[in-house]
CSV table of C-alpha atoms in Angstrom, one decimal:
chain,number,residue,atom,x,y,z
A,602,MET,CA,143.2,115.5,54.7
A,603,ARG,CA,145.1,116.8,51.7
A,604,THR,CA,143.8,119.9,49.9
A,605,LEU,CA,143.4,120.3,46.1
A,606,ALA,CA,146.7,122.2,46.0
A,607,ASP,CA,148.4,119.3,47.7
A,608,TYR,CA,147.1,116.8,45.1
A,609,LEU,CA,147.9,119.1,42.1
A,610,ARG,CA,151.4,119.5,43.5
A,611,ILE,CA,152.1,115.8,43.2
A,612,THR,CA,150.2,115.1,40.0
A,613,PRO,CA,152.6,114.4,37.2
A,614,GLY,CA,152.5,116.3,33.9
A,615,LEU,CA,150.7,119.5,35.2
A,616,ASP,CA,152.3,122.8,34.5
A,617,PRO,CA,151.4,126.0,36.4
A,618,ALA,CA,148.7,127.0,33.8
A,619,ASP,CA,147.1,123.5,34.2
A,620,THR,CA,147.0,123.9,37.9
A,621,GLU,CA,145.5,127.4,37.7
A,622,ARG,CA,142.8,126.0,35.3
A,623,LEU,CA,141.8,123.3,37.8
A,624,HIS,CA,141.7,125.7,40.7
A,625,LEU,CA,139.5,128.1,38.7
A,626,LEU,CA,137.1,125.2,37.9
A,627,VAL,CA,136.8,124.2,41.5
A,628,GLU,CA,136.3,127.8,42.7
A,629,ASP,CA,133.3,128.2,40.4
A,630,TRP,CA,131.8,124.7,40.1
A,631,HIS,CA,129.1,125.4,42.6
A,632,LEU,CA,127.1,126.7,39.6
A,633,LEU,CA,127.2,123.3,37.9
A,634,ALA,CA,126.4,121.5,41.1
A,635,ASP,CA,123.4,123.7,41.9
A,636,LEU,CA,122.0,123.6,38.4
A,637,GLY,CA,122.4,119.8,38.1
A,638,PHE,CA,121.3,119.0,41.7
A,639,SER,CA,124.5,117.0,41.6
A,640,ASP,CA,127.6,116.1,43.5
A,641,LEU,CA,130.8,116.9,41.6
A,642,VAL,CA,134.2,115.2,41.9
A,643,LEU,CA,137.5,116.2,40.3
A,644,TRP,CA,139.9,113.4,39.6
A,645,VAL,CA,143.6,113.7,38.9
A,646,ALA,CA,146.2,111.1,37.8
A,647,HIS,CA,147.9,109.4,40.7
A,648,GLU,CA,150.3,106.4,40.7
A,649,GLY,CA,148.8,104.7,37.6
A,650,GLY,CA,145.2,105.4,38.5
A,651,TRP,CA,142.8,108.3,39.4
A,652,ILE,CA,142.3,109.8,42.8
A,653,ALA,CA,139.6,112.3,44.0
A,654,ALA,CA,141.2,115.7,44.6
A,655,ALA,CA,138.1,117.8,45.2
A,656,HIS,CA,134.4,117.2,45.9
A,657,THR,CA,131.4,119.5,46.2
A,658,ARG,CA,127.6,119.1,46.9
A,659,PRO,CA,124.6,121.1,45.7
A,660,ILE,CA,122.6,123.5,47.9
A,661,THR,CA,119.5,123.2,45.6
A,662,GLY,CA,118.8,119.5,46.2
A,663,PRO,CA,119.7,116.3,48.1
A,664,MET,CA,123.4,115.3,48.1
A,665,VAL,CA,124.5,112.0,46.8
A,666,PHE,CA,127.5,111.4,49.1
A,667,VAL,CA,127.3,112.1,52.8
A,668,GLU,CA,130.9,111.2,53.3
A,669,ASP,CA,133.6,113.2,51.4
A,670,VAL,CA,135.2,111.1,48.7
A,671,VAL,CA,138.4,113.2,48.5
A,672,GLY,CA,141.5,110.9,48.6
A,673,GLN,CA,139.6,107.8,47.4
A,674,LYS,CA,140.6,105.9,44.3
A,675,ALA,CA,138.2,106.0,41.4
A,676,HIS,CA,137.9,102.3,40.7
A,677,VAL,CA,137.1,101.6,44.4
A,678,VAL,CA,134.0,103.7,44.4
A,679,PHE,CA,132.9,104.1,40.8
A,680,GLY,CA,134.3,101.1,38.9
A,681,ASP,CA,135.5,101.9,35.4
A,682,LEU,CA,133.5,105.2,35.1
A,683,VAL,CA,136.6,107.5,35.3
A,684,ASP,CA,138.9,105.1,33.3
A,685,ARG,CA,136.3,104.9,30.4
A,686,ALA,CA,136.0,108.7,30.4
A,687,ALA,CA,139.8,109.0,30.1
A,688,ARG,CA,139.9,106.4,27.3
A,689,ASP,CA,136.8,107.3,25.3
A,690,GLY,CA,136.3,111.0,26.0
A,691,ALA,CA,133.0,110.4,28.0
A,692,SER,CA,131.3,107.8,30.1
A,693,GLU,CA,127.9,107.3,31.7
A,694,HIS,CA,126.1,104.7,33.7
A,695,VAL,CA,123.4,104.2,36.3
A,696,ARG,CA,124.1,102.2,39.4
A,697,GLU,CA,122.0,101.0,42.3
A,698,ARG,CA,122.8,102.1,45.8
A,699,GLY,CA,120.3,100.5,48.2
A,700,GLN,CA,116.9,101.6,47.0
A,701,ASP,CA,118.3,104.6,45.1
A,702,LEU,CA,119.5,104.8,41.5
A,703,ILE,CA,122.5,107.0,41.0
A,704,HIS,CA,123.1,108.6,37.6
A,705,GLU,CA,126.8,109.2,37.0
A,706,ARG,CA,128.7,110.9,34.1
A,707,ALA,CA,132.3,111.7,33.6
A,708,ARG,CA,134.3,113.7,31.0
A,709,PRO,CA,138.0,114.8,30.7
A,710,VAL,CA,138.9,118.3,31.6
A,711,ARG,CA,141.1,119.7,28.9
A,712,ARG,CA,143.4,122.7,28.4
A,713,GLY,CA,145.1,123.3,25.1
A,714,GLY,CA,143.9,120.0,23.8
A,715,ARG,CA,145.5,118.1,26.7
A,716,MET,CA,143.7,116.1,29.4
A,717,ILE,CA,144.6,117.5,32.8
A,718,GLY,CA,141.8,115.8,34.9
A,719,ILE,CA,138.4,114.1,34.9
A,720,LEU,CA,135.2,115.7,36.1
A,721,SER,CA,132.3,113.5,37.2
A,722,ILE,CA,128.7,114.4,38.0
A,723,HIS,CA,126.5,112.3,40.3
A,724,ASP,CA,122.8,112.8,40.9
A,725,GLN,CA,119.9,110.7,42.1
A,726,LEU,CA,117.3,109.6,39.6
A,727,ASP,CA,113.7,110.3,40.4
A,728,SER,CA,111.3,107.4,40.6
A,729,GLY,CA,109.2,108.2,37.5
A,730,ARG,CA,108.0,111.6,38.7
A,731,PRO,CA,107.7,114.1,35.8
A,732,GLN,CA,110.2,116.9,35.8
A,733,THR,CA,109.1,120.4,36.6
A,734,ARG,CA,109.8,123.3,34.2
A,735,LEU,CA,112.5,124.5,36.6
A,736,GLU,CA,114.2,121.1,36.7
A,737,GLU,CA,114.1,120.9,32.9
A,738,ASN,CA,115.7,124.3,32.4
A,739,TYR,CA,118.2,123.7,35.2
A,740,GLY,CA,119.2,120.4,33.7
A,741,ALA,CA,119.7,121.9,30.2
A,742,MET,CA,121.9,124.7,31.6
A,743,SER,CA,123.8,122.1,33.6
A,744,ASP,CA,124.5,120.0,30.5
A,745,GLU,CA,125.9,123.0,28.7
A,746,LEU,CA,128.2,124.0,31.5
A,747,PHE,CA,129.4,120.4,31.8
A,748,ALA,CA,130.3,120.4,28.1
A,749,MET,CA,132.0,123.8,28.5
A,750,ALA,CA,134.0,122.6,31.5
A,751,ALA,CA,135.2,119.6,29.6
A,752,ASP,CA,136.4,121.6,26.5
A,753,GLY,CA,138.0,124.4,28.6
A,754,THR,CA,135.6,127.3,27.7
A,755,TRP,CA,134.2,127.5,31.3
A,756,PRO,CA,135.1,129.0,33.6
A,757,ALA,CA,136.6,131.8,31.7
A,758,PRO,CA,139.9,133.1,33.0
A,759,ALA,CA,138.5,136.5,33.7
A,760,SER,CA,135.3,135.2,35.3
A,761,PRO,CA,134.7,136.2,38.9
A,762,SER,CA,134.2,133.3,41.2
A,763,GLY,CA,131.3,133.0,43.6
A,764,GLY,CA,133.5,133.7,46.7
A,765,ARG,CA,132.7,137.5,47.0
A,766,HIS,CA,130.5,138.6,49.8
A,767,GLY,CA,126.9,138.8,48.4
A,768,ALA,CA,127.7,137.0,45.2
A,769,PRO,CA,124.6,135.4,43.7
A,770,ARG,CA,124.1,131.6,43.5
A,771,VAL,CA,121.6,129.5,41.6
A,772,GLY,CA,119.2,129.3,44.5
A,773,ASP,CA,119.0,133.1,44.7
A,774,GLY,CA,117.6,133.3,41.1
A,775,VAL,CA,118.8,132.3,37.6
A,776,MET,CA,117.8,133.3,34.1
A,777,ARG,CA,118.6,131.8,30.7
A,778,LEU,CA,119.2,134.3,27.8
A,779,ASP,CA,119.4,133.7,24.1
A,780,ALA,CA,122.2,135.2,22.0
A,781,GLY,CA,120.3,138.5,21.7
A,782,GLY,CA,119.8,138.9,25.4
A,783,THR,CA,116.1,137.9,25.5
A,784,VAL,CA,115.1,136.0,28.6
A,785,GLU,CA,114.1,132.4,27.6
A,786,TYR,CA,113.6,131.3,31.2
A,787,ALA,CA,113.5,133.0,34.6
A,788,SER,CA,113.3,131.0,37.9
A,789,PRO,CA,110.7,132.2,40.5
A,790,ASN,CA,113.4,133.7,42.7
A,791,ALA,CA,114.8,135.6,39.7
A,792,LEU,CA,111.4,137.0,38.9
A,793,SER,CA,110.9,138.1,42.5
A,794,ALA,CA,114.3,139.8,42.6
A,795,VAL,CA,113.7,141.8,39.5
A,796,ARG,CA,110.3,142.8,40.6
A,797,ARG,CA,111.6,144.2,43.8
A,798,LEU,CA,113.4,146.7,41.7
A,799,GLY,CA,110.1,148.0,40.4
A,800,HIS,CA,109.5,146.0,37.2
A,801,GLN,CA,105.9,144.8,37.2
A,802,GLY,CA,105.5,143.1,33.8
A,803,PRO,CA,106.7,139.7,32.6
A,804,ILE,CA,110.4,138.9,32.2
A,805,GLU,CA,110.4,135.9,29.9
A,806,GLY,CA,110.3,137.0,26.3
A,807,GLU,CA,111.7,140.4,27.2
A,808,VAL,CA,115.3,141.7,26.6
A,809,LEU,CA,116.8,141.8,30.0
A,810,VAL,CA,118.9,145.0,29.4
A,811,GLN,CA,115.8,146.8,28.4
A,812,VAL,CA,113.9,145.6,31.5
A,813,ILE,CA,116.8,146.9,33.7
A,814,GLY,CA,117.1,150.2,31.7
A,815,ASN,CA,113.3,150.9,31.9
A,816,LEU,CA,113.0,150.4,35.6
A,817,PRO,CA,111.0,153.2,37.4
A,818,GLY,CA,113.5,155.6,39.0
A,819,GLN,CA,116.4,154.5,36.8
A,820,ALA,CA,118.4,157.7,36.2
A,821,GLY,CA,120.3,158.1,32.9
A,822,ASN,CA,121.9,155.5,30.7
A,823,LEU,CA,122.9,152.1,32.1
A,824,ASP,CA,126.5,151.7,33.2
A,825,GLU,CA,128.5,149.8,30.5
A,826,GLY,CA,129.3,147.0,32.8
A,827,VAL,CA,125.6,146.5,33.8
A,828,ALA,CA,124.7,146.4,30.1
A,829,LEU,CA,127.3,143.8,29.2
A,830,VAL,CA,126.2,141.5,32.1
A,831,ALA,CA,122.5,142.0,31.3
A,832,MET,CA,123.1,141.1,27.7
A,833,GLY,CA,125.1,138.0,28.7
A,834,ARG,CA,128.1,139.2,26.7
A,835,ALA,CA,130.7,139.3,29.5
A,836,ALA,CA,131.7,136.8,32.2
A,837,TRP,CA,131.4,139.4,34.9
A,838,ARG,CA,129.4,140.8,37.8
A,839,ALA,CA,127.4,144.1,38.1
A,840,ASP,CA,125.1,145.6,40.6
A,841,VAL,CA,121.9,147.5,39.9
A,842,GLN,CA,120.4,149.9,42.5
A,843,VAL,CA,117.0,151.6,42.3
A,844,GLY,CA,115.9,153.5,45.3
A,845,GLY,CA,116.4,151.2,48.3
A,846,ALA,CA,116.4,148.0,46.2
A,847,ALA,CA,119.6,146.5,44.9
A,848,LEU,CA,120.2,143.5,42.6
A,849,ALA,CA,123.5,141.7,42.1
A,850,MET,CA,123.9,140.1,38.7
A,851,ARG,CA,126.5,137.7,37.3
A,852,ALA,CA,126.6,136.5,33.7
A,853,VAL,CA,128.1,133.3,32.3
A,854,PRO,CA,128.2,133.3,28.5
A,855,LEU,CA,127.3,130.0,26.9
A,856,VAL,CA,129.8,129.0,24.2
A,857,ARG,CA,129.5,126.3,21.6
A,858,GLN,CA,132.2,125.8,18.9
A,859,ARG,CA,133.8,129.2,19.8
A,860,ALA,CA,130.5,131.0,19.3
A,861,ARG,CA,128.3,132.6,22.0
A,862,HIS,CA,124.8,131.4,21.7
A,863,GLY,CA,123.3,132.6,25.0
A,864,ALA,CA,124.1,133.1,28.6
A,865,ILE,CA,123.2,132.2,32.2
A,866,VAL,CA,122.5,135.1,34.4
A,867,VAL,CA,122.4,134.5,38.2
A,868,VAL,CA,120.8,137.2,40.3
A,869,ARG,CA,120.4,138.0,44.0
A,870,ASP,CA,118.4,140.6,45.9
A,871,VAL,CA,121.1,142.3,48.0
A,872,SER,CA,119.0,145.2,49.3
A,873,GLU,CA,119.4,144.2,52.9
A,874,LEU,CA,123.1,143.6,52.5
A,875,ARG,CA,123.5,147.0,51.0
A,876,ARG,CA,121.4,148.6,53.8
A,877,ARG,CA,123.5,147.0,56.5
A,878,GLY,CA,126.7,147.9,54.6
A,879,SER,CA,125.6,151.5,54.4
A,880,GLU,CA,124.9,151.6,58.1
A,881,VAL,CA,128.4,150.2,58.9
A,882,MET,CA,129.9,152.7,56.5
A,883,THR,CA,128.0,155.6,58.2
A,884,LYS,CA,129.2,154.5,61.6
A,885,ASP,CA,132.8,154.3,60.3
A,886,GLN,CA,132.5,157.8,58.7
A,887,THR,CA,131.2,159.1,62.0
A,888,ILE,CA,134.2,157.7,63.9
A,889,ARG,CA,136.5,159.2,61.3
A,890,GLU,CA,134.8,162.6,61.6
A,891,ILE,CA,135.1,162.5,65.4
A,892,HIS,CA,138.9,161.8,65.1
A,893,HIS,CA,139.2,164.7,62.6
A,894,ARG,CA,137.3,167.1,64.8
A,895,VAL,CA,139.4,166.2,67.9
A,896,LYS,CA,142.5,166.7,65.8
A,897,ASN,CA,141.3,170.2,64.8
A,898,ASN,CA,140.3,171.1,68.3
A,899,LEU,CA,143.7,170.0,69.6
A,900,GLN,CA,145.4,172.2,67.0
A,901,THR,CA,143.3,175.1,68.1
A,902,VAL,CA,144.4,174.5,71.8
A,903,ALA,CA,148.0,174.4,70.7
A,904,ALA,CA,147.6,177.7,68.8
A,905,LEU,CA,146.0,179.3,71.9
A,906,LEU,CA,148.9,178.1,74.1
A,907,ARG,CA,151.4,179.4,71.5
A,908,LEU,CA,149.7,182.9,71.5
A,909,GLN,CA,149.7,182.9,75.3
A,910,SER,CA,153.4,182.1,75.4
A,911,ARG,CA,154.2,185.2,73.4
A,912,ARG,CA,152.6,187.4,76.1
A,913,VAL,CA,154.5,185.8,79.0
A,914,PRO,CA,157.7,187.6,79.9
A,915,ASP,CA,159.1,184.9,82.2
A,916,GLY,CA,161.5,182.5,80.4
A,917,SER,CA,160.5,179.5,82.4
A,918,ALA,CA,156.8,180.1,81.8
A,919,LYS,CA,157.5,180.4,78.0
A,920,GLU,CA,159.4,177.1,78.1
A,921,ALA,CA,156.6,175.4,80.0
A,922,LEU,CA,154.0,176.6,77.5
A,923,ALA,CA,156.2,175.5,74.6
A,924,GLU,CA,156.4,172.0,76.1
A,925,ALA,CA,152.6,172.0,76.5
A,926,VAL,CA,152.2,173.0,72.8
A,927,ARG,CA,154.5,170.1,71.8
A,928,ARG,CA,152.6,167.6,73.8
A,929,VAL,CA,149.2,168.7,72.4
A,930,GLY,CA,150.8,168.5,69.0
A,931,VAL,CA,151.8,164.9,69.5
A,932,ILE,CA,148.2,164.0,70.4
A,933,ALA,CA,146.9,166.0,67.4
A,934,MET,CA,149.2,164.1,65.1
A,935,ILE,CA,147.9,160.7,66.4
A,936,TYR,CA,144.3,161.8,65.9
A,937,GLU,CA,145.2,163.0,62.4
A,938,ALA,CA,146.5,159.5,61.6
A,939,LEU,CA,143.3,158.0,63.0
A,940,SER,CA,141.1,160.3,61.0
A,941,THR,CA,142.5,159.2,57.6
A,942,GLY,CA,141.0,155.7,57.9
A,943,PHE,CA,138.1,153.7,59.3
A,944,ALA,CA,140.1,151.5,61.6
A,945,GLU,CA,140.3,152.0,65.4
A,946,ALA,CA,144.0,151.2,65.2
A,947,LEU,CA,146.9,152.7,63.3
A,948,ASP,CA,150.3,151.7,61.9
A,949,PHE,CA,152.5,153.3,64.6
A,950,ASP,CA,155.7,153.1,62.6
A,951,ASP,CA,154.6,156.0,60.4
A,952,VAL,CA,153.6,158.0,63.5
A,953,ALA,CA,157.0,157.3,65.2
A,954,VAL,CA,159.0,158.5,62.1
A,955,ARG,CA,156.9,161.6,61.7
A,956,GLY,CA,157.2,162.5,65.4
A,957,LEU,CA,160.9,162.0,65.4
A,958,GLN,CA,161.4,164.2,62.4
A,959,ALA,CA,159.1,166.9,63.9
A,960,ILE,CA,161.1,167.0,67.2
A,961,VAL,CA,164.4,167.2,65.4
A,962,GLU,CA,163.2,170.0,63.1
A,963,VAL,CA,162.3,172.3,66.0
A,964,ALA,CA,165.1,171.3,68.3
A,965,SER,CA,167.5,174.0,69.4
A,966,THR,CA,170.9,172.3,69.0
A,967,GLY,CA,174.3,173.4,67.9
A,968,GLY,CA,174.9,170.7,65.4
A,969,ALA,CA,173.3,168.2,63.0
A,970,ILE,CA,171.2,165.4,64.5
A,971,ASP,CA,171.1,161.9,62.9
A,972,THR,CA,168.0,159.8,63.6
A,973,ARG,CA,167.3,156.2,63.0
A,974,VAL,CA,164.2,154.0,63.6
A,975,THR,CA,164.6,150.2,63.5
A,976,GLY,CA,162.2,147.3,64.3
A,977,SER,CA,158.4,147.8,64.2
A,978,PHE,CA,155.8,149.2,66.5
A,979,GLY,CA,153.1,147.4,64.5
A,980,MET,CA,149.4,148.3,64.8
A,981,VAL,CA,148.4,150.1,67.9
A,982,ARG,CA,144.9,150.8,69.1
A,983,ALA,CA,143.7,154.3,69.5
A,984,GLU,CA,143.4,153.9,73.3
A,985,ASP,CA,147.1,153.1,73.6
A,986,ALA,CA,148.5,155.2,70.7
A,987,THR,CA,148.2,158.5,72.5
A,988,ALA,CA,150.2,157.3,75.6
A,989,VAL,CA,152.8,155.5,73.5
A,990,GLY,CA,153.2,158.6,71.3
A,991,LEU,CA,153.7,160.9,74.3
A,992,ILE,CA,156.2,158.6,76.0
A,993,LEU,CA,158.3,158.4,72.8
A,994,SER,CA,158.0,162.1,72.2
A,995,GLU,CA,159.2,162.9,75.7
A,996,LEU,CA,162.2,160.5,75.5
A,997,VAL,CA,163.3,161.8,72.1
A,998,GLN,CA,162.9,165.4,73.1
A,999,ASN,CA,164.9,164.8,76.3
A,1000,ALA,CA,167.7,163.0,74.3
A,1001,VAL,CA,167.9,165.9,71.8
A,1002,GLU,CA,167.8,168.8,74.3
A,1003,HIS,CA,169.8,167.4,77.1
A,1004,GLY,CA,171.8,164.4,75.7
A,1005,ILE,CA,173.1,165.9,72.4
A,1006,PRO,CA,172.6,169.7,72.6
A,1007,GLU,CA,175.6,170.2,70.3
A,1008,GLY,CA,174.4,167.5,67.8
A,1009,GLY,CA,174.7,163.8,67.6
A,1010,SER,CA,172.5,160.7,66.9
A,1011,VAL,CA,169.3,159.2,68.3
A,1012,HIS,CA,168.4,155.6,67.6
A,1013,VAL,CA,164.9,154.3,68.3
A,1014,ASP,CA,164.3,150.5,68.2
A,1015,ALA,CA,160.9,148.9,68.7
A,1016,GLN,CA,160.1,145.2,69.1
A,1017,ARG,CA,156.6,143.7,69.3
A,1018,THR,CA,156.0,140.2,70.8
A,1019,VAL,CA,153.1,138.2,71.9
A,1020,GLU,CA,154.0,136.3,75.1
A,1021,ALA,CA,152.3,133.7,77.3
A,1022,GLU,CA,148.5,133.8,77.5
A,1023,GLY,CA,148.4,136.2,74.5
A,1024,VAL,CA,149.9,139.2,76.3
A,1025,ASP,CA,150.9,141.8,73.6
A,1026,ILE,CA,154.2,143.5,74.7
A,1027,LEU,CA,155.9,146.5,73.0
A,1028,ARG,CA,159.5,147.0,73.9
A,1029,VAL,CA,161.2,150.3,72.9
A,1030,THR,CA,164.8,151.5,73.3
A,1031,VAL,CA,165.9,155.1,72.8
A,1032,VAL,CA,169.6,155.6,72.7
A,1033,ASP,CA,171.7,158.8,72.1
A,1034,ASP,CA,175.4,159.3,71.9
A,1035,GLY,CA,175.6,162.3,74.2
A,1036,ALA,CA,177.2,162.9,77.6
A,1037,GLY,CA,175.2,160.3,79.5
A,1038,LEU,CA,173.0,160.5,82.6
A,1039,PRO,CA,173.8,163.3,85.1
A,1040,THR,CA,175.4,162.3,88.3
A,1041,GLY,CA,172.8,161.1,90.9
A,1042,PHE,CA,170.0,160.9,88.3
A,1043,ARG,CA,166.7,159.7,89.9
A,1044,PRO,CA,163.5,159.5,87.7
A,1045,SER,CA,161.3,160.2,90.7
A,1046,ARG,CA,163.1,163.6,91.2
A,1047,ALA,CA,163.6,164.5,87.6
A,1048,GLY,CA,161.6,167.0,85.6
A,1049,LEU,CA,158.0,167.0,84.5
A,1050,GLY,CA,158.6,165.2,81.3
A,1051,THR,CA,160.3,162.3,83.0
A,1052,ARG,CA,157.5,162.0,85.6
A,1053,ILE,CA,154.9,162.1,82.7
A,1054,VAL,CA,156.7,159.2,81.0
A,1055,THR,CA,157.0,157.2,84.2
A,1056,SER,CA,153.3,157.6,85.0
A,1057,MET,CA,152.2,156.7,81.5
A,1058,VAL,CA,154.4,153.6,81.3
A,1059,HIS,CA,153.0,152.4,84.7
A,1060,ASP,CA,149.4,153.1,83.4
A,1061,LEU,CA,150.1,150.7,80.5
A,1062,GLY,CA,151.3,148.0,82.9
A,1063,GLY,CA,154.9,148.4,81.9
A,1064,GLN,CA,158.4,149.2,83.2
A,1065,ILE,CA,161.0,151.8,82.2
A,1066,ARG,CA,164.8,152.0,83.0
A,1067,TRP,CA,167.5,154.6,82.3
A,1068,THR,CA,171.1,153.5,82.0
A,1069,ASP,CA,174.4,154.8,80.5
A,1070,ALA,CA,175.0,153.6,77.0
A,1071,GLU,CA,178.3,152.2,75.7
A,1072,PRO,CA,180.7,153.7,74.8
A,1073,ARG,CA,178.8,156.9,75.6
A,1074,GLY,CA,175.4,158.4,75.8
A,1075,THR,CA,172.1,157.4,77.5
A,1076,ARG,CA,169.9,154.4,76.9
A,1077,VAL,CA,166.2,154.3,77.9
A,1078,ARG,CA,164.3,151.1,77.7
A,1079,PHE,CA,160.6,150.8,78.3
A,1080,SER,CA,158.0,148.0,77.9
A,1081,VAL,CA,154.2,148.3,77.9
A,1082,ARG,CA,151.3,146.0,77.5
A,1083,LEU,CA,149.0,146.8,74.6
A,1084,ARG,CA,145.4,146.0,73.9
A,1085,GLY,CA,145.0,143.4,71.2
A,1086,VAL,CA,144.2,144.6,67.6
A,1087,GLU,CA,141.4,142.8,65.9
A,1088,VAL,CA,142.4,141.7,62.4
């Protein structure tokens, strides 16, 4: 099935601003559907007729169409309803469908005085039952939004759509304000939501911003954004929190002949959402604090090893302690990167560049060292980051100290691929332009650093290979299997 974007792309005569206007309408038309207890259909011009490009249903009442009507021609389903709206500026009729009576209305959607589509509303007529007060008020607000959608004053370009997590909808609670911000009507759910904040009196007949500002436990003056929304003056969202209770509010100013004459304010009790969000944030902060403390403890260990090396007269012992300090420093650098965010994975490209620079800065060489990193390591989970960091550090350190002791270049290339059955593979190549491998080199009989590298690569289910580079130098290639990173 084609999407709205697909239909708009092939609709003649629409410019980018027209397309954006129709997208904005469809993003927010759930308000109109819920207030009118109606199905909504957006029609666009197509090959000499009108075709349904988008369809939504209400969550506040019964739907009219069980099957989606997107892709159907207007005359096939609704006769001349859409054609008459395009010709006359509005159309309305009642048709029978089995034992039901379907009330249908249609109006052009305009931008800059031009017709860019047709919006139709479809709802079931009740069989003589008197309307409740809620239904009467919902219907009046629905009629106003329908008129504003047709003349281009709703949705406002700056209006937030209802897609945000926790955004209020009509079923959560709705109020109608007059031009001065006085509540003319409040649904039962809206009244309950405001009372959970601590307000015990009536709401209807009261100025909403004063109700919010006088809540027990409300400290200081109201935030300007909250005041604008509570007065219905801005098409925006704001949250109010008093103690453990939280209320999300969204205002839709009602405009007639370019003048604001009231507003619809949709509200939702989001106390539980905020509580759960706070719990998640607390857990994330705890994880970050743990990484931070581990980093600090590792730096302390490195400092103690550094102090100990100064008291050791033996040159080989000093060198061994210096190597230990470097390895602990690599682990500390990885935990420092983890402690700066909430995620349990990190962008390893930054770690690789910083580690490479740190090794070069402290390397004892007789000449300049040129370093280069290409490709991408991607996101690496904390469980794998330490091992990958140590492997890379050992290989670069070995290249600098033994491959190019008089200066030269080191090139690190990383490639990340997902292979059969979703196996995540990282392949890394470290190349220097030094003298090459010593005669008879065997990893199993090499120094401690090489044995550490070999062991860690095998622990990650990978392989490593040392070869001579062309025209000169050493090339080390290793591949490891990484744990998947949740997006």
